[in-house]
PDB file of C-alpha atoms in Angstrom:
ATOM      1  CA  GLN A 120       0.507  11.011   8.914  1.00 73.00           C
ATOM      2  CA  LYS A 121       3.137  11.354   6.475  1.00 81.00           C
ATOM      3  CA  GLU A 122       5.396  14.501   6.262  1.00 90.00           C
ATOM      4  CA  VAL A 123       4.478  15.082   2.736  1.00 93.00           C
ATOM      5  CA  GLU A 124       1.247  14.087   1.017  1.00 93.00           C
ATOM      6  CA  GLN A 125       0.550  14.107  -2.619  1.00 93.00           C
ATOM      7  CA  ASP A 126      -2.360  13.500  -4.814  1.00 85.00           C
ATOM      8  CA  PRO A 127      -1.823  10.093  -5.868  1.00 77.00           C
ATOM      9  CA  GLY A 128      -3.629  10.101  -9.098  1.00 83.00           C
ATOM     10  CA  PRO A 129      -3.395   8.906 -11.720  1.00 92.00           C
ATOM     11  CA  LEU A 130      -4.306  11.728 -13.600  1.00 96.00           C
ATOM     12  CA  SER A 131      -5.535  11.516 -17.370  1.00 97.00           C
ATOM     13  CA  VAL A 132      -6.168  14.763 -19.325  1.00 97.00           C
ATOM     14  CA  PRO A 133      -6.735  15.734 -23.056  1.00 97.00           C
ATOM     15  CA  GLU A 134      -3.618  17.370 -24.974  1.00 98.00           C
ATOM     16  CA  GLY A 135      -3.957  21.108 -24.294  1.00 97.00           C
ATOM     17  CA  ALA A 136      -5.337  21.137 -20.816  1.00 97.00           C
ATOM     18  CA  ILE A 137      -4.220  22.692 -17.748  1.00 97.00           C
ATOM     19  CA  VAL A 138      -2.836  20.176 -15.077  1.00 97.00           C
ATOM     20  CA  SER A 139      -2.842  21.189 -11.399  1.00 97.00           C
ATOM     21  CA  LEU A 140      -0.470  18.918  -9.342  1.00 97.00           C
ATOM     22  CA  ASN A 141      -0.463  19.420  -5.686  1.00 96.00           C
ATOM     23  CA  CYS A 142       1.294  18.302  -2.168  1.00 97.00           C
ATOM     24  CA  THR A 143       0.684  19.323   1.216  1.00 97.00           C
ATOM     25  CA  TYR A 144       3.170  19.036   4.237  1.00 96.00           C
ATOM     26  CA  SER A 145       3.234  19.246   7.937  1.00 95.00           C
ATOM     27  CA  ASN A 146       6.688  20.176   8.846  1.00 92.00           C
ATOM     28  CA  SER A 147       6.710  23.992   9.117  1.00 92.00           C
ATOM     29  CA  ALA A 148      10.722  23.987   8.680  1.00 89.00           C
ATOM     30  CA  PHE A 149      10.625  23.245   5.203  1.00 91.00           C
ATOM     31  CA  GLN A 150      12.057  25.996   3.059  1.00 89.00           C
ATOM     32  CA  TYR A 151      13.060  24.636  -0.307  1.00 90.00           C
ATOM     33  CA  PHE A 152      10.294  23.283  -2.532  1.00 94.00           C
ATOM     34  CA  MET A 153      10.950  21.139  -5.930  1.00 95.00           C
ATOM     35  CA  TRP A 154       9.126  19.350  -8.408  1.00 97.00           C
ATOM     36  CA  TYR A 155      10.766  16.339 -10.424  1.00 97.00           C
ATOM     37  CA  ARG A 156       9.542  14.817 -13.456  1.00 97.00           C
ATOM     38  CA  GLN A 157      10.295  11.082 -13.830  1.00 96.00           C
ATOM     39  CA  TYR A 158       9.828   9.107 -17.027  1.00 96.00           C
ATOM     40  CA  SER A 159       9.456   5.598 -17.038  1.00 92.00           C
ATOM     41  CA  ARG A 160      12.298   3.575 -16.152  1.00 91.00           C
ATOM     42  CA  LYS A 161      14.373   6.923 -15.954  1.00 94.00           C
ATOM     43  CA  GLY A 162      15.829   8.793 -13.025  1.00 96.00           C
ATOM     44  CA  PRO A 163      13.936  11.991 -11.734  1.00 96.00           C
ATOM     45  CA  GLU A 164      14.796  15.377 -13.557  1.00 96.00           C
ATOM     46  CA  LEU A 165      14.582  18.538 -11.831  1.00 95.00           C
ATOM     47  CA  LEU A 166      11.887  20.586 -12.996  1.00 96.00           C
ATOM     48  CA  MET A 167      11.326  23.631 -10.396  1.00 94.00           C
ATOM     49  CA  TYR A 168      12.918  24.693  -7.610  1.00 92.00           C
ATOM     50  CA  THR A 169      11.758  27.336  -5.278  1.00 91.00           C
ATOM     51  CA  TYR A 170      12.742  28.900  -1.981  1.00 86.00           C
ATOM     52  CA  SER A 171      10.076  29.966   0.739  1.00 84.00           C
ATOM     53  CA  SER A 172       6.750  31.275  -0.498  1.00 85.00           C
ATOM     54  CA  GLY A 173       5.663  32.521  -3.893  1.00 88.00           C
ATOM     55  CA  ASN A 174       5.283  31.418  -7.502  1.00 92.00           C
ATOM     56  CA  LYS A 175       7.933  30.624 -10.013  1.00 94.00           C
ATOM     57  CA  GLU A 176       7.364  30.426 -13.830  1.00 96.00           C
ATOM     58  CA  ASP A 177       9.151  28.633 -16.604  1.00 95.00           C
ATOM     59  CA  GLY A 178       7.688  28.326 -19.996  1.00 96.00           C
ATOM     60  CA  ARG A 179       4.489  26.453 -19.451  1.00 97.00           C
ATOM     61  CA  PHE A 180       5.403  25.345 -15.906  1.00 97.00           C
ATOM     62  CA  THR A 181       4.266  27.445 -12.659  1.00 97.00           C
ATOM     63  CA  ALA A 182       5.248  26.280  -9.286  1.00 97.00           C
ATOM     64  CA  GLN A 183       3.429  27.879  -6.487  1.00 97.00           C
ATOM     65  CA  VAL A 184       4.400  27.890  -2.549  1.00 96.00           C
ATOM     66  CA  ASP A 185       1.959  28.740   0.227  1.00 95.00           C
ATOM     67  CA  LYS A 186       3.882  28.255   3.171  1.00 93.00           C
ATOM     68  CA  SER A 187       1.004  29.575   5.495  1.00 93.00           C
ATOM     69  CA  SER A 188      -1.388  26.778   4.309  1.00 94.00           C
ATOM     70  CA  LYS A 189       1.575  24.485   3.716  1.00 95.00           C
ATOM     71  CA  TYR A 190       0.753  23.618   0.215  1.00 95.00           C
ATOM     72  CA  ILE A 191       2.629  23.566  -2.915  1.00 97.00           C
ATOM     73  CA  SER A 192       1.250  23.314  -6.500  1.00 97.00           C
ATOM     74  CA  LEU A 193       2.809  22.733 -10.014  1.00 97.00           C
ATOM     75  CA  PHE A 194       0.583  23.865 -12.940  1.00 98.00           C
ATOM     76  CA  ILE A 195       1.280  22.873 -16.415  1.00 98.00           C
ATOM     77  CA  ARG A 196      -0.415  24.940 -19.035  1.00 98.00           C
ATOM     78  CA  ASP A 197      -0.983  23.767 -22.665  1.00 98.00           C
ATOM     79  CA  SER A 198      -0.280  20.102 -21.456  1.00 98.00           C
ATOM     80  CA  GLN A 199       1.454  17.822 -24.098  1.00 98.00           C
ATOM     81  CA  PRO A 200       1.583  14.157 -24.726  1.00 97.00           C
ATOM     82  CA  SER A 201       5.453  14.556 -23.736  1.00 97.00           C
ATOM     83  CA  ASP A 202       4.473  15.687 -20.573  1.00 98.00           C
ATOM     84  CA  SER A 203       3.016  12.207 -19.601  1.00 97.00           C
ATOM     85  CA  ALA A 204       5.366  10.974 -16.675  1.00 96.00           C
ATOM     86  CA  THR A 205       5.200  10.882 -12.717  1.00 95.00           C
ATOM     87  CA  TYR A 206       5.476  14.189 -11.072  1.00 97.00           C
ATOM     88  CA  LEU A 207       7.133  14.037  -7.597  1.00 96.00           C
ATOM     89  CA  CYS A 208       7.252  17.063  -5.317  1.00 96.00           C
ATOM     90  CA  ALA A 209      10.150  17.299  -2.906  1.00 94.00           C
ATOM     91  CA  MET A 210      11.073  19.575   0.094  1.00 92.00           C
ATOM     92  CA  SER A 211      13.862  20.118   2.597  1.00 89.00           C
ATOM     93  CA  ALA A 212      14.690  22.382   5.428  1.00 86.00           C
ATOM     94  CA  GLY A 213      17.866  23.390   4.167  1.00 74.00           C
ATOM     95  CA  GLY A 214      20.546  24.988   6.867  1.00 67.00           C
ATOM     96  CA  THR A 215      22.650  21.911   7.232  1.00 62.00           C
ATOM     97  CA  SER A 216      25.705  20.519   5.439  1.00 50.00           C
ATOM     98  CA  TYR A 217      23.481  18.231   3.458  1.00 58.00           C
ATOM     99  CA  GLY A 218      20.147  18.500   1.960  1.00 71.00           C
ATOM    100  CA  LYS A 219      17.851  15.888   3.056  1.00 82.00           C
ATOM    101  CA  LEU A 220      15.141  15.379   0.941  1.00 90.00           C
ATOM    102  CA  THR A 221      11.664  14.560   1.677  1.00 91.00           C
ATOM    103  CA  PHE A 222       9.369  13.135  -1.134  1.00 92.00           C
ATOM    104  CA  GLY A 223       5.766  12.867  -1.949  1.00 93.00           C
ATOM    105  CA  GLN A 224       4.809   9.643  -3.467  1.00 91.00           C
ATOM    106  CA  GLY A 225       4.319  10.895  -6.957  1.00 93.00           C
ATOM    107  CA  THR A 226       1.447  11.671  -9.217  1.00 95.00           C
ATOM    108  CA  ILE A 227       1.146   9.848 -12.557  1.00 94.00           C
ATOM    109  CA  LEU A 228      -0.011  11.982 -15.388  1.00 96.00           C
ATOM    110  CA  THR A 229      -1.008  10.840 -18.887  1.00 97.00           C
ATOM    111  CA  VAL A 230      -1.874  13.526 -21.393  1.00 98.00           C
ATOM    112  CA  HIS A 231      -3.575  11.831 -24.281  1.00 97.00           C
ATOM    113  CA  PRO A 232      -3.477  13.395 -27.865  1.00 94.00           C
TER     114      PRO A 232
ATOM    115  CA  SER B  83      28.329  21.515 -16.930  1.00 82.00           C
ATOM    116  CA  GLN B  84      27.745  18.658 -14.473  1.00 85.00           C
ATOM    117  CA  THR B  85      27.111  15.119 -15.289  1.00 91.00           C
ATOM    118  CA  ILE B  86      26.227  12.235 -12.908  1.00 95.00           C
ATOM    119  CA  HIS B  87      26.983   8.642 -14.194  1.00 95.00           C
ATOM    120  CA  GLN B  88      25.452   5.242 -12.943  1.00 97.00           C
ATOM    121  CA  TRP B  89      26.236   1.541 -14.013  1.00 94.00           C
ATOM    122  CA  PRO B  90      25.197  -0.800 -14.685  1.00 95.00           C
ATOM    123  CA  ALA B  91      21.984   0.259 -16.148  1.00 95.00           C
ATOM    124  CA  THR B  92      20.225  -3.177 -15.388  1.00 96.00           C
ATOM    125  CA  LEU B  93      21.596  -6.252 -13.242  1.00 97.00           C
ATOM    126  CA  VAL B  94      19.978  -9.470 -12.471  1.00 97.00           C
ATOM    127  CA  GLN B  95      21.516 -11.187  -9.679  1.00 97.00           C
ATOM    128  CA  PRO B  96      20.859 -14.465  -7.552  1.00 97.00           C
ATOM    129  CA  VAL B  97      19.856 -14.345  -4.076  1.00 97.00           C
ATOM    130  CA  GLY B  98      22.828 -14.386  -1.845  1.00 97.00           C
ATOM    131  CA  SER B  99      25.218 -13.010  -4.395  1.00 97.00           C
ATOM    132  CA  PRO B 100      27.372  -9.892  -3.955  1.00 97.00           C
ATOM    133  CA  LEU B 101      26.604  -6.468  -5.233  1.00 96.00           C
ATOM    134  CA  SER B 102      28.538  -3.447  -6.478  1.00 97.00           C
ATOM    135  CA  LEU B 103      26.856  -0.309  -8.069  1.00 97.00           C
ATOM    136  CA  GLU B 104      28.928   2.625  -8.935  1.00 97.00           C
ATOM    137  CA  CYS B 105      28.016   6.357  -9.633  1.00 97.00           C
ATOM    138  CA  THR B 106      30.299   9.293 -10.325  1.00 97.00           C
ATOM    139  CA  VAL B 107      30.016  12.907 -10.828  1.00 96.00           C
ATOM    140  CA  GLU B 108      31.665  15.072 -13.445  1.00 95.00           C
ATOM    141  CA  GLY B 109      32.018  18.894 -13.372  1.00 92.00           C
ATOM    142  CA  THR B 110      31.763  19.797  -9.651  1.00 89.00           C
ATOM    143  CA  SER B 111      33.850  19.134  -6.603  1.00 89.00           C
ATOM    144  CA  ASN B 112      32.989  18.184  -3.072  1.00 90.00           C
ATOM    145  CA  PRO B 113      29.549  17.261  -3.952  1.00 91.00           C
ATOM    146  CA  ASN B 114      27.159  15.770  -1.255  1.00 91.00           C
ATOM    147  CA  LEU B 115      26.156  12.300  -2.573  1.00 94.00           C
ATOM    148  CA  TYR B 116      23.100  10.230  -1.966  1.00 95.00           C
ATOM    149  CA  TRP B 117      21.848   6.682  -2.739  1.00 96.00           C
ATOM    150  CA  TYR B 118      18.022   6.255  -2.915  1.00 95.00           C
ATOM    151  CA  ARG B 119      15.891   2.947  -3.613  1.00 94.00           C
ATOM    152  CA  GLN B 120      12.553   3.426  -5.617  1.00 93.00           C
ATOM    153  CA  ALA B 121      10.258   0.369  -5.266  1.00 82.00           C
ATOM    154  CA  ALA B 122       7.706  -0.144  -7.875  1.00 74.00           C
ATOM    155  CA  GLY B 123       5.056   2.196  -7.441  1.00 66.00           C
ATOM    156  CA  ARG B 124       6.356   3.982  -4.196  1.00 70.00           C
ATOM    157  CA  GLY B 125       8.485   6.883  -3.496  1.00 81.00           C
ATOM    158  CA  LEU B 126      12.096   7.607  -3.135  1.00 90.00           C
ATOM    159  CA  GLN B 127      13.730   5.980   0.109  1.00 90.00           C
ATOM    160  CA  LEU B 128      17.005   7.483   0.937  1.00 91.00           C
ATOM    161  CA  LEU B 129      19.455   4.922   2.032  1.00 94.00           C
ATOM    162  CA  PHE B 130      22.968   6.743   2.274  1.00 94.00           C
ATOM    163  CA  TYR B 131      24.373   9.987   2.152  1.00 92.00           C
ATOM    164  CA  SER B 132      28.208  11.391   2.281  1.00 93.00           C
ATOM    165  CA  VAL B 133      29.233  14.861   2.469  1.00 90.00           C
ATOM    166  CA  GLY B 134      32.982  13.851   1.910  1.00 92.00           C
ATOM    167  CA  ILE B 135      35.524  11.269   1.219  1.00 95.00           C
ATOM    168  CA  GLY B 136      35.097   8.466   3.547  1.00 93.00           C
ATOM    169  CA  GLN B 137      32.160   9.915   5.450  1.00 93.00           C
ATOM    170  CA  ILE B 138      28.875   7.738   5.051  1.00 94.00           C
ATOM    171  CA  SER B 139      25.877   8.071   6.986  1.00 91.00           C
ATOM    172  CA  SER B 140      23.080   5.363   6.853  1.00 89.00           C
ATOM    173  CA  GLU B 141      19.369   6.119   6.863  1.00 85.00           C
ATOM    174  CA  VAL B 142      18.035   2.890   6.698  1.00 81.00           C
ATOM    175  CA  PRO B 143      19.455  -0.329   8.578  1.00 67.00           C
ATOM    176  CA  GLN B 144      19.774  -3.158   6.021  1.00 79.00           C
ATOM    177  CA  ASN B 145      22.167  -5.469   4.518  1.00 89.00           C
ATOM    178  CA  LEU B 146      23.463  -2.746   2.098  1.00 94.00           C
ATOM    179  CA  SER B 147      26.618  -0.474   2.553  1.00 95.00           C
ATOM    180  CA  ALA B 148      28.241   2.391   0.823  1.00 96.00           C
ATOM    181  CA  SER B 149      31.546   3.972   0.398  1.00 97.00           C
ATOM    182  CA  ARG B 150      33.096   6.920  -1.131  1.00 97.00           C
ATOM    183  CA  PRO B 151      36.649   6.282  -2.100  1.00 96.00           C
ATOM    184  CA  GLN B 152      37.177   9.274  -4.113  1.00 96.00           C
ATOM    185  CA  ASP B 153      35.505  12.632  -4.137  1.00 95.00           C
ATOM    186  CA  ARG B 154      33.179  12.409  -6.924  1.00 95.00           C
ATOM    187  CA  GLN B 155      32.693   8.633  -6.442  1.00 97.00           C
ATOM    188  CA  PHE B 156      30.223   6.900  -4.620  1.00 97.00           C
ATOM    189  CA  ILE B 157      29.514   2.999  -4.212  1.00 97.00           C
ATOM    190  CA  LEU B 158      26.588   0.811  -3.173  1.00 97.00           C
ATOM    191  CA  SER B 159      27.770  -2.706  -2.071  1.00 97.00           C
ATOM    192  CA  SER B 160      26.217  -5.999  -0.573  1.00 96.00           C
ATOM    193  CA  LYS B 161      27.861  -9.140   0.647  1.00 95.00           C
ATOM    194  CA  LYS B 162      24.625 -11.216   0.119  1.00 96.00           C
ATOM    195  CA  LEU B 163      21.866  -9.976  -1.790  1.00 96.00           C
ATOM    196  CA  LEU B 164      18.044 -10.505  -0.546  1.00 94.00           C
ATOM    197  CA  LEU B 165      15.163 -10.681  -2.897  1.00 94.00           C
ATOM    198  CA  SER B 166      13.704  -7.680  -1.056  1.00 91.00           C
ATOM    199  CA  ASP B 167      16.851  -5.616  -2.488  1.00 93.00           C
ATOM    200  CA  SER B 168      14.998  -5.656  -5.838  1.00 93.00           C
ATOM    201  CA  GLY B 169      14.429  -2.240  -7.056  1.00 93.00           C
ATOM    202  CA  PHE B 170      15.429   0.813  -8.819  1.00 96.00           C
ATOM    203  CA  TYR B 171      18.621   2.432  -7.298  1.00 97.00           C
ATOM    204  CA  LEU B 172      19.054   5.955  -7.977  1.00 97.00           C
ATOM    205  CA  CYS B 173      22.336   8.095  -7.143  1.00 97.00           C
ATOM    206  CA  ALA B 174      22.147  12.047  -6.643  1.00 96.00           C
ATOM    207  CA  TRP B 175      24.512  14.767  -5.842  1.00 94.00           C
ATOM    208  CA  ASP B 176      24.144  18.372  -4.614  1.00 88.00           C
ATOM    209  CA  GLY B 177      26.126  21.128  -4.086  1.00 76.00           C
ATOM    210  CA  GLN B 178      26.836  22.440  -0.723  1.00 62.00           C
ATOM    211  CA  GLY B 179      24.176  24.559   0.587  1.00 61.00           C
ATOM    212  CA  ILE B 180      22.115  23.943  -2.445  1.00 66.00           C
ATOM    213  CA  GLY B 181      18.606  22.312  -1.721  1.00 75.00           C
ATOM    214  CA  ALA B 182      17.867  20.771  -4.810  1.00 87.00           C
ATOM    215  CA  GLN B 183      19.595  17.395  -5.753  1.00 92.00           C
ATOM    216  CA  TYR B 184      20.195  16.052  -9.546  1.00 94.00           C
ATOM    217  CA  PHE B 185      19.561  12.265 -10.014  1.00 96.00           C
ATOM    218  CA  GLY B 186      21.605  10.095 -12.399  1.00 97.00           C
ATOM    219  CA  PRO B 187      19.879   7.611 -14.733  1.00 97.00           C
ATOM    220  CA  GLY B 188      19.321   4.883 -12.259  1.00 97.00           C
ATOM    221  CA  THR B 189      20.259   1.059 -11.910  1.00 97.00           C
ATOM    222  CA  ARG B 190      17.496  -1.440 -12.144  1.00 96.00           C
ATOM    223  CA  LEU B 191      18.159  -4.392  -9.932  1.00 96.00           C
ATOM    224  CA  LEU B 192      16.124  -7.562 -10.020  1.00 96.00           C
ATOM    225  CA  VAL B 193      17.117 -10.265  -7.443  1.00 96.00           C
ATOM    226  CA  LEU B 194      15.877 -13.610  -8.322  1.00 96.00           C
TER     227      LEU B 194
END
């Protein structure tokens, strides 16, 4: 079993839809949770960064962390064609001199007009 | 603000040739630096990380090596490339104690 499992998709939604992207994990030591957006042939871009459980909102994006269920989600409201990309979840235990991130395999999202 | 650069952007090399990819970070000091490889349709594989000048840790045994000659410079090398070395190579950095990493634009390597 992989340490981080991400819904593989691909996901195709109409413009304006609410998108839900999810990851589950098995390592209870994970404390830092991230979502990255990666456009084709580009480096991943940090989208959301949360520590421990709870919600964090930034514009149309909301990140949720449920440590009791070992489950994290990214919600995109009013999705736009420009949101079409691969979304990667990542997490780390922290507390060390370097941050070793464990990534999900990524979900390909297409938002069509 | 911090900026991370990688070059070249694209590289086509014959099997058995050497490799040198460079990564530099601006606007921060003493960053942790990372090299990842991303194969087509797959996740990110951590290859090397460095917490300081001359300090390199390898995550995956392979024919690649890394060096950090300066605080904000990280180099990925190979003496002889294999077909399996093809992929998208990403450099990343983070500040000490910060969980999130910031990625460069990547280098697309094709070994023929």
